[in-house]
Amino acid sequence: MRTKLVLAGLGVATAGAAFGGIAMAADPTNTVRAPYAQAATSVGPSGSIVQKTNTIASVSKPETGLYCVVLAAGIDAGRAVPAATLSASADWGSEIRVSRNHGSCPGNSIRVTTGTNGAAADQAFYLVIP
């Protein structure tokens, strides 16, 4: 019974970070704390960082709907299990996908692709690595 309670608590904390809950919105500055995540960020459609933990090194947007989130040293993208969700401002019919260390992004990064109705489109999103 105790194990289930701990896992449920971790799930709530991770979901909060992923969906812009307490862990992401607690600090109005650019750098935030997400105590139950290795890394977390909120990214605008233009690729601008809205908020991030200090374990996110940078975010770039090389083309429409393609974002490269570079992780700080000490966080191994190859061993990460990233979770991303679109912001509430995303268009209906939108999609989001993540991949680790994709060739179109720098080393030690998470590639996030967003689109609408099967075509690449810029969308705001949240990314968390528990």
PDB file of C-alpha atoms in Angstrom:
ATOM      1  CA  MET A   1       0.000   0.000   0.000  1.00  0.00           C
ATOM      2  CA  ARG A   2       2.793   2.408   0.848  1.00  0.00           C
ATOM      3  CA  THR A   3       4.446   1.934  -2.563  1.00  0.00           C
ATOM      4  CA  LYS A   4       1.230   2.833  -4.361  1.00  0.00           C
ATOM      5  CA  LEU A   5       0.919   6.057  -2.397  1.00  0.00           C
ATOM      6  CA  VAL A   6       4.471   7.107  -3.219  1.00  0.00           C
ATOM      7  CA  LEU A   7       4.023   6.365  -6.931  1.00  0.00           C
ATOM      8  CA  ALA A   8       0.723   8.214  -6.999  1.00  0.00           C
ATOM      9  CA  GLY A   9       2.389  11.227  -5.384  1.00  0.00           C
ATOM     10  CA  LEU A  10       5.175  11.197  -7.966  1.00  0.00           C
ATOM     11  CA  GLY A  11       2.643  10.992 -10.783  1.00  0.00           C
ATOM     12  CA  VAL A  12       0.767  14.030  -9.513  1.00  0.00           C
ATOM     13  CA  ALA A  13       3.991  16.017  -9.184  1.00  0.00           C
ATOM     14  CA  THR A  14       5.134  15.028 -12.677  1.00  0.00           C
ATOM     15  CA  ALA A  15       1.759  15.841 -14.190  1.00  0.00           C
ATOM     16  CA  GLY A  16       1.828  19.232 -12.470  1.00  0.00           C
ATOM     17  CA  ALA A  17       5.191  20.033 -14.037  1.00  0.00           C
ATOM     18  CA  ALA A  18       4.107  18.807 -17.455  1.00  0.00           C
ATOM     19  CA  PHE A  19       0.847  20.714 -17.526  1.00  0.00           C
ATOM     20  CA  GLY A  20       2.097  24.015 -16.095  1.00  0.00           C
ATOM     21  CA  GLY A  21       0.895  23.317 -12.564  1.00  0.00           C
ATOM     22  CA  ILE A  22       2.540  24.296  -9.339  1.00  0.00           C
ATOM     23  CA  ALA A  23       6.042  23.177 -10.324  1.00  0.00           C
ATOM     24  CA  MET A  24       6.095  25.298 -13.489  1.00  0.00           C
ATOM     25  CA  ALA A  25       4.039  28.325 -12.504  1.00  0.00           C
ATOM     26  CA  ALA A  26       5.184  28.859  -8.935  1.00  0.00           C
ATOM     27  CA  ASP A  27       7.887  31.379  -9.863  1.00  0.00           C
ATOM     28  CA  PRO A  28       7.075  34.321 -12.152  1.00  0.00           C
ATOM     29  CA  THR A  29      10.709  34.587 -13.310  1.00  0.00           C
ATOM     30  CA  ASN A  30      12.247  32.746 -16.238  1.00  0.00           C
ATOM     31  CA  THR A  31      14.052  30.172 -14.040  1.00  0.00           C
ATOM     32  CA  VAL A  32      11.818  27.931 -11.959  1.00  0.00           C
ATOM     33  CA  ARG A  33      12.183  24.973  -9.612  1.00  0.00           C
ATOM     34  CA  ALA A  34      10.630  21.634 -10.474  1.00  0.00           C
ATOM     35  CA  PRO A  35      11.649  19.487  -7.499  1.00  0.00           C
ATOM     36  CA  TYR A  36      10.181  16.269  -8.929  1.00  0.00           C
ATOM     37  CA  ALA A  37      11.749  16.597 -12.385  1.00  0.00           C
ATOM     38  CA  GLN A  38      15.290  16.484 -13.745  1.00  0.00           C
ATOM     39  CA  ALA A  39      14.413  19.171 -16.286  1.00  0.00           C
ATOM     40  CA  ALA A  40      11.333  21.138 -17.331  1.00  0.00           C
ATOM     41  CA  THR A  41      10.500  24.012 -19.649  1.00  0.00           C
ATOM     42  CA  SER A  42       7.635  25.958 -21.125  1.00  0.00           C
ATOM     43  CA  VAL A  43       8.288  27.081 -24.715  1.00  0.00           C
ATOM     44  CA  GLY A  44       6.372  29.615 -26.800  1.00  0.00           C
ATOM     45  CA  PRO A  45       5.437  29.048 -30.461  1.00  0.00           C
ATOM     46  CA  SER A  46       8.405  31.159 -31.601  1.00  0.00           C
ATOM     47  CA  GLY A  47      10.825  28.943 -29.656  1.00  0.00           C
ATOM     48  CA  SER A  48      11.234  31.454 -26.843  1.00  0.00           C
ATOM     49  CA  ILE A  49      11.650  30.053 -23.352  1.00  0.00           C
ATOM     50  CA  VAL A  50       8.770  31.151 -21.146  1.00  0.00           C
ATOM     51  CA  GLN A  51      10.060  29.328 -18.073  1.00  0.00           C
ATOM     52  CA  LYS A  52      12.724  26.686 -17.463  1.00  0.00           C
ATOM     53  CA  THR A  53      14.685  24.871 -14.828  1.00  0.00           C
ATOM     54  CA  ASN A  54      18.439  25.491 -14.690  1.00  0.00           C
ATOM     55  CA  THR A  55      18.972  22.060 -16.299  1.00  0.00           C
ATOM     56  CA  ILE A  56      17.673  23.326 -19.662  1.00  0.00           C
ATOM     57  CA  ALA A  57      20.670  24.804 -21.497  1.00  0.00           C
ATOM     58  CA  SER A  58      18.857  26.258 -24.517  1.00  0.00           C
ATOM     59  CA  VAL A  59      15.971  25.980 -26.956  1.00  0.00           C
ATOM     60  CA  SER A  60      16.197  26.636 -30.680  1.00  0.00           C
ATOM     61  CA  LYS A  61      13.632  26.491 -33.494  1.00  0.00           C
ATOM     62  CA  PRO A  62      15.425  25.630 -36.746  1.00  0.00           C
ATOM     63  CA  GLU A  63      12.231  25.361 -38.796  1.00  0.00           C
ATOM     64  CA  THR A  64       8.442  25.468 -38.541  1.00  0.00           C
ATOM     65  CA  GLY A  65       7.190  23.098 -35.857  1.00  0.00           C
ATOM     66  CA  LEU A  66      10.683  21.832 -34.945  1.00  0.00           C
ATOM     67  CA  TYR A  67      12.263  22.663 -31.587  1.00  0.00           C
ATOM     68  CA  CYS A  68      15.593  21.481 -30.139  1.00  0.00           C
ATOM     69  CA  VAL A  69      15.775  21.523 -26.333  1.00  0.00           C
ATOM     70  CA  VAL A  70      19.400  21.127 -25.229  1.00  0.00           C
ATOM     71  CA  LEU A  71      19.895  19.719 -21.747  1.00  0.00           C
ATOM     72  CA  ALA A  72      22.595  20.850 -19.336  1.00  0.00           C
ATOM     73  CA  ALA A  73      25.560  18.628 -18.544  1.00  0.00           C
ATOM     74  CA  GLY A  74      24.576  15.994 -16.030  1.00  0.00           C
ATOM     75  CA  ILE A  75      21.221  15.234 -17.687  1.00  0.00           C
ATOM     76  CA  ASP A  76      21.657  12.473 -20.294  1.00  0.00           C
ATOM     77  CA  ALA A  77      19.128  12.870 -23.116  1.00  0.00           C
ATOM     78  CA  GLY A  78      19.827   9.318 -24.272  1.00  0.00           C
ATOM     79  CA  ARG A  79      18.581   7.923 -20.967  1.00  0.00           C
ATOM     80  CA  ALA A  80      15.755  10.419 -20.465  1.00  0.00           C
ATOM     81  CA  VAL A  81      12.059   9.638 -20.750  1.00  0.00           C
ATOM     82  CA  PRO A  82      10.718  12.995 -21.960  1.00  0.00           C
ATOM     83  CA  ALA A  83       7.048  13.885 -21.807  1.00  0.00           C
ATOM     84  CA  ALA A  84       5.605  16.819 -23.728  1.00  0.00           C
ATOM     85  CA  THR A  85       2.168  18.335 -23.970  1.00  0.00           C
ATOM     86  CA  LEU A  86       0.774  21.200 -25.978  1.00  0.00           C
ATOM     87  CA  SER A  87      -0.223  24.436 -24.308  1.00  0.00           C
ATOM     88  CA  ALA A  88      -3.910  25.225 -23.960  1.00  0.00           C
ATOM     89  CA  SER A  89      -3.363  27.884 -26.652  1.00  0.00           C
ATOM     90  CA  ALA A  90      -2.589  25.205 -29.290  1.00  0.00           C
ATOM     91  CA  ASP A  91      -4.989  24.842 -32.198  1.00  0.00           C
ATOM     92  CA  TRP A  92      -7.504  21.976 -32.129  1.00  0.00           C
ATOM     93  CA  GLY A  93      -6.252  19.026 -34.133  1.00  0.00           C
ATOM     94  CA  SER A  94      -2.659  19.708 -33.086  1.00  0.00           C
ATOM     95  CA  GLU A  95      -0.017  17.059 -32.472  1.00  0.00           C
ATOM     96  CA  ILE A  96       3.235  16.863 -30.544  1.00  0.00           C
ATOM     97  CA  ARG A  97       6.064  14.330 -30.694  1.00  0.00           C
ATOM     98  CA  VAL A  98       9.370  13.992 -28.891  1.00  0.00           C
ATOM     99  CA  SER A  99      12.568  12.126 -29.687  1.00  0.00           C
ATOM    100  CA  ARG A 100      15.967  11.903 -28.044  1.00  0.00           C
ATOM    101  CA  ASN A 101      19.277  12.857 -29.670  1.00  0.00           C
ATOM    102  CA  HIS A 102      17.794  13.226 -33.159  1.00  0.00           C
ATOM    103  CA  GLY A 103      20.298  14.082 -35.895  1.00  0.00           C
ATOM    104  CA  SER A 104      18.549  17.359 -36.738  1.00  0.00           C
ATOM    105  CA  CYS A 105      19.314  18.764 -33.252  1.00  0.00           C
ATOM    106  CA  PRO A 106      22.559  19.308 -31.302  1.00  0.00           C
ATOM    107  CA  GLY A 107      23.935  16.569 -29.065  1.00  0.00           C
ATOM    108  CA  ASN A 108      22.299  15.859 -25.703  1.00  0.00           C
ATOM    109  CA  SER A 109      18.960  17.288 -26.740  1.00  0.00           C
ATOM    110  CA  ILE A 110      15.293  16.491 -27.023  1.00  0.00           C
ATOM    111  CA  ARG A 111      13.656  17.143 -30.393  1.00  0.00           C
ATOM    112  CA  VAL A 112      10.052  18.328 -30.113  1.00  0.00           C
ATOM    113  CA  THR A 113       7.909  18.514 -33.242  1.00  0.00           C
ATOM    114  CA  THR A 114       4.481  20.123 -33.342  1.00  0.00           C
ATOM    115  CA  GLY A 115       1.869  20.325 -36.043  1.00  0.00           C
ATOM    116  CA  THR A 116      -1.793  20.767 -36.865  1.00  0.00           C
ATOM    117  CA  ASN A 117      -3.844  18.393 -38.993  1.00  0.00           C
ATOM    118  CA  GLY A 118      -0.740  16.547 -40.203  1.00  0.00           C
ATOM    119  CA  ALA A 119       1.288  19.618 -41.231  1.00  0.00           C
ATOM    120  CA  ALA A 120       4.154  21.228 -39.319  1.00  0.00           C
ATOM    121  CA  ALA A 121       2.962  24.204 -37.248  1.00  0.00           C
ATOM    122  CA  ASP A 122       4.458  26.293 -34.467  1.00  0.00           C
ATOM    123  CA  GLN A 123       2.763  25.541 -31.136  1.00  0.00           C
ATOM    124  CA  ALA A 124       3.517  26.390 -27.515  1.00  0.00           C
ATOM    125  CA  PHE A 125       4.334  23.365 -25.354  1.00  0.00           C
ATOM    126  CA  TYR A 126       5.586  22.065 -22.019  1.00  0.00           C
ATOM    127  CA  LEU A 127       8.397  19.531 -21.732  1.00  0.00           C
ATOM    128  CA  VAL A 128       9.330  17.622 -18.596  1.00  0.00           C
ATOM    129  CA  ILE A 129      11.919  14.955 -17.900  1.00  0.00           C
ATOM    130  CA  PRO A 130      10.973  13.204 -14.662  1.00  0.00           C
TER     131      PRO A 130
END
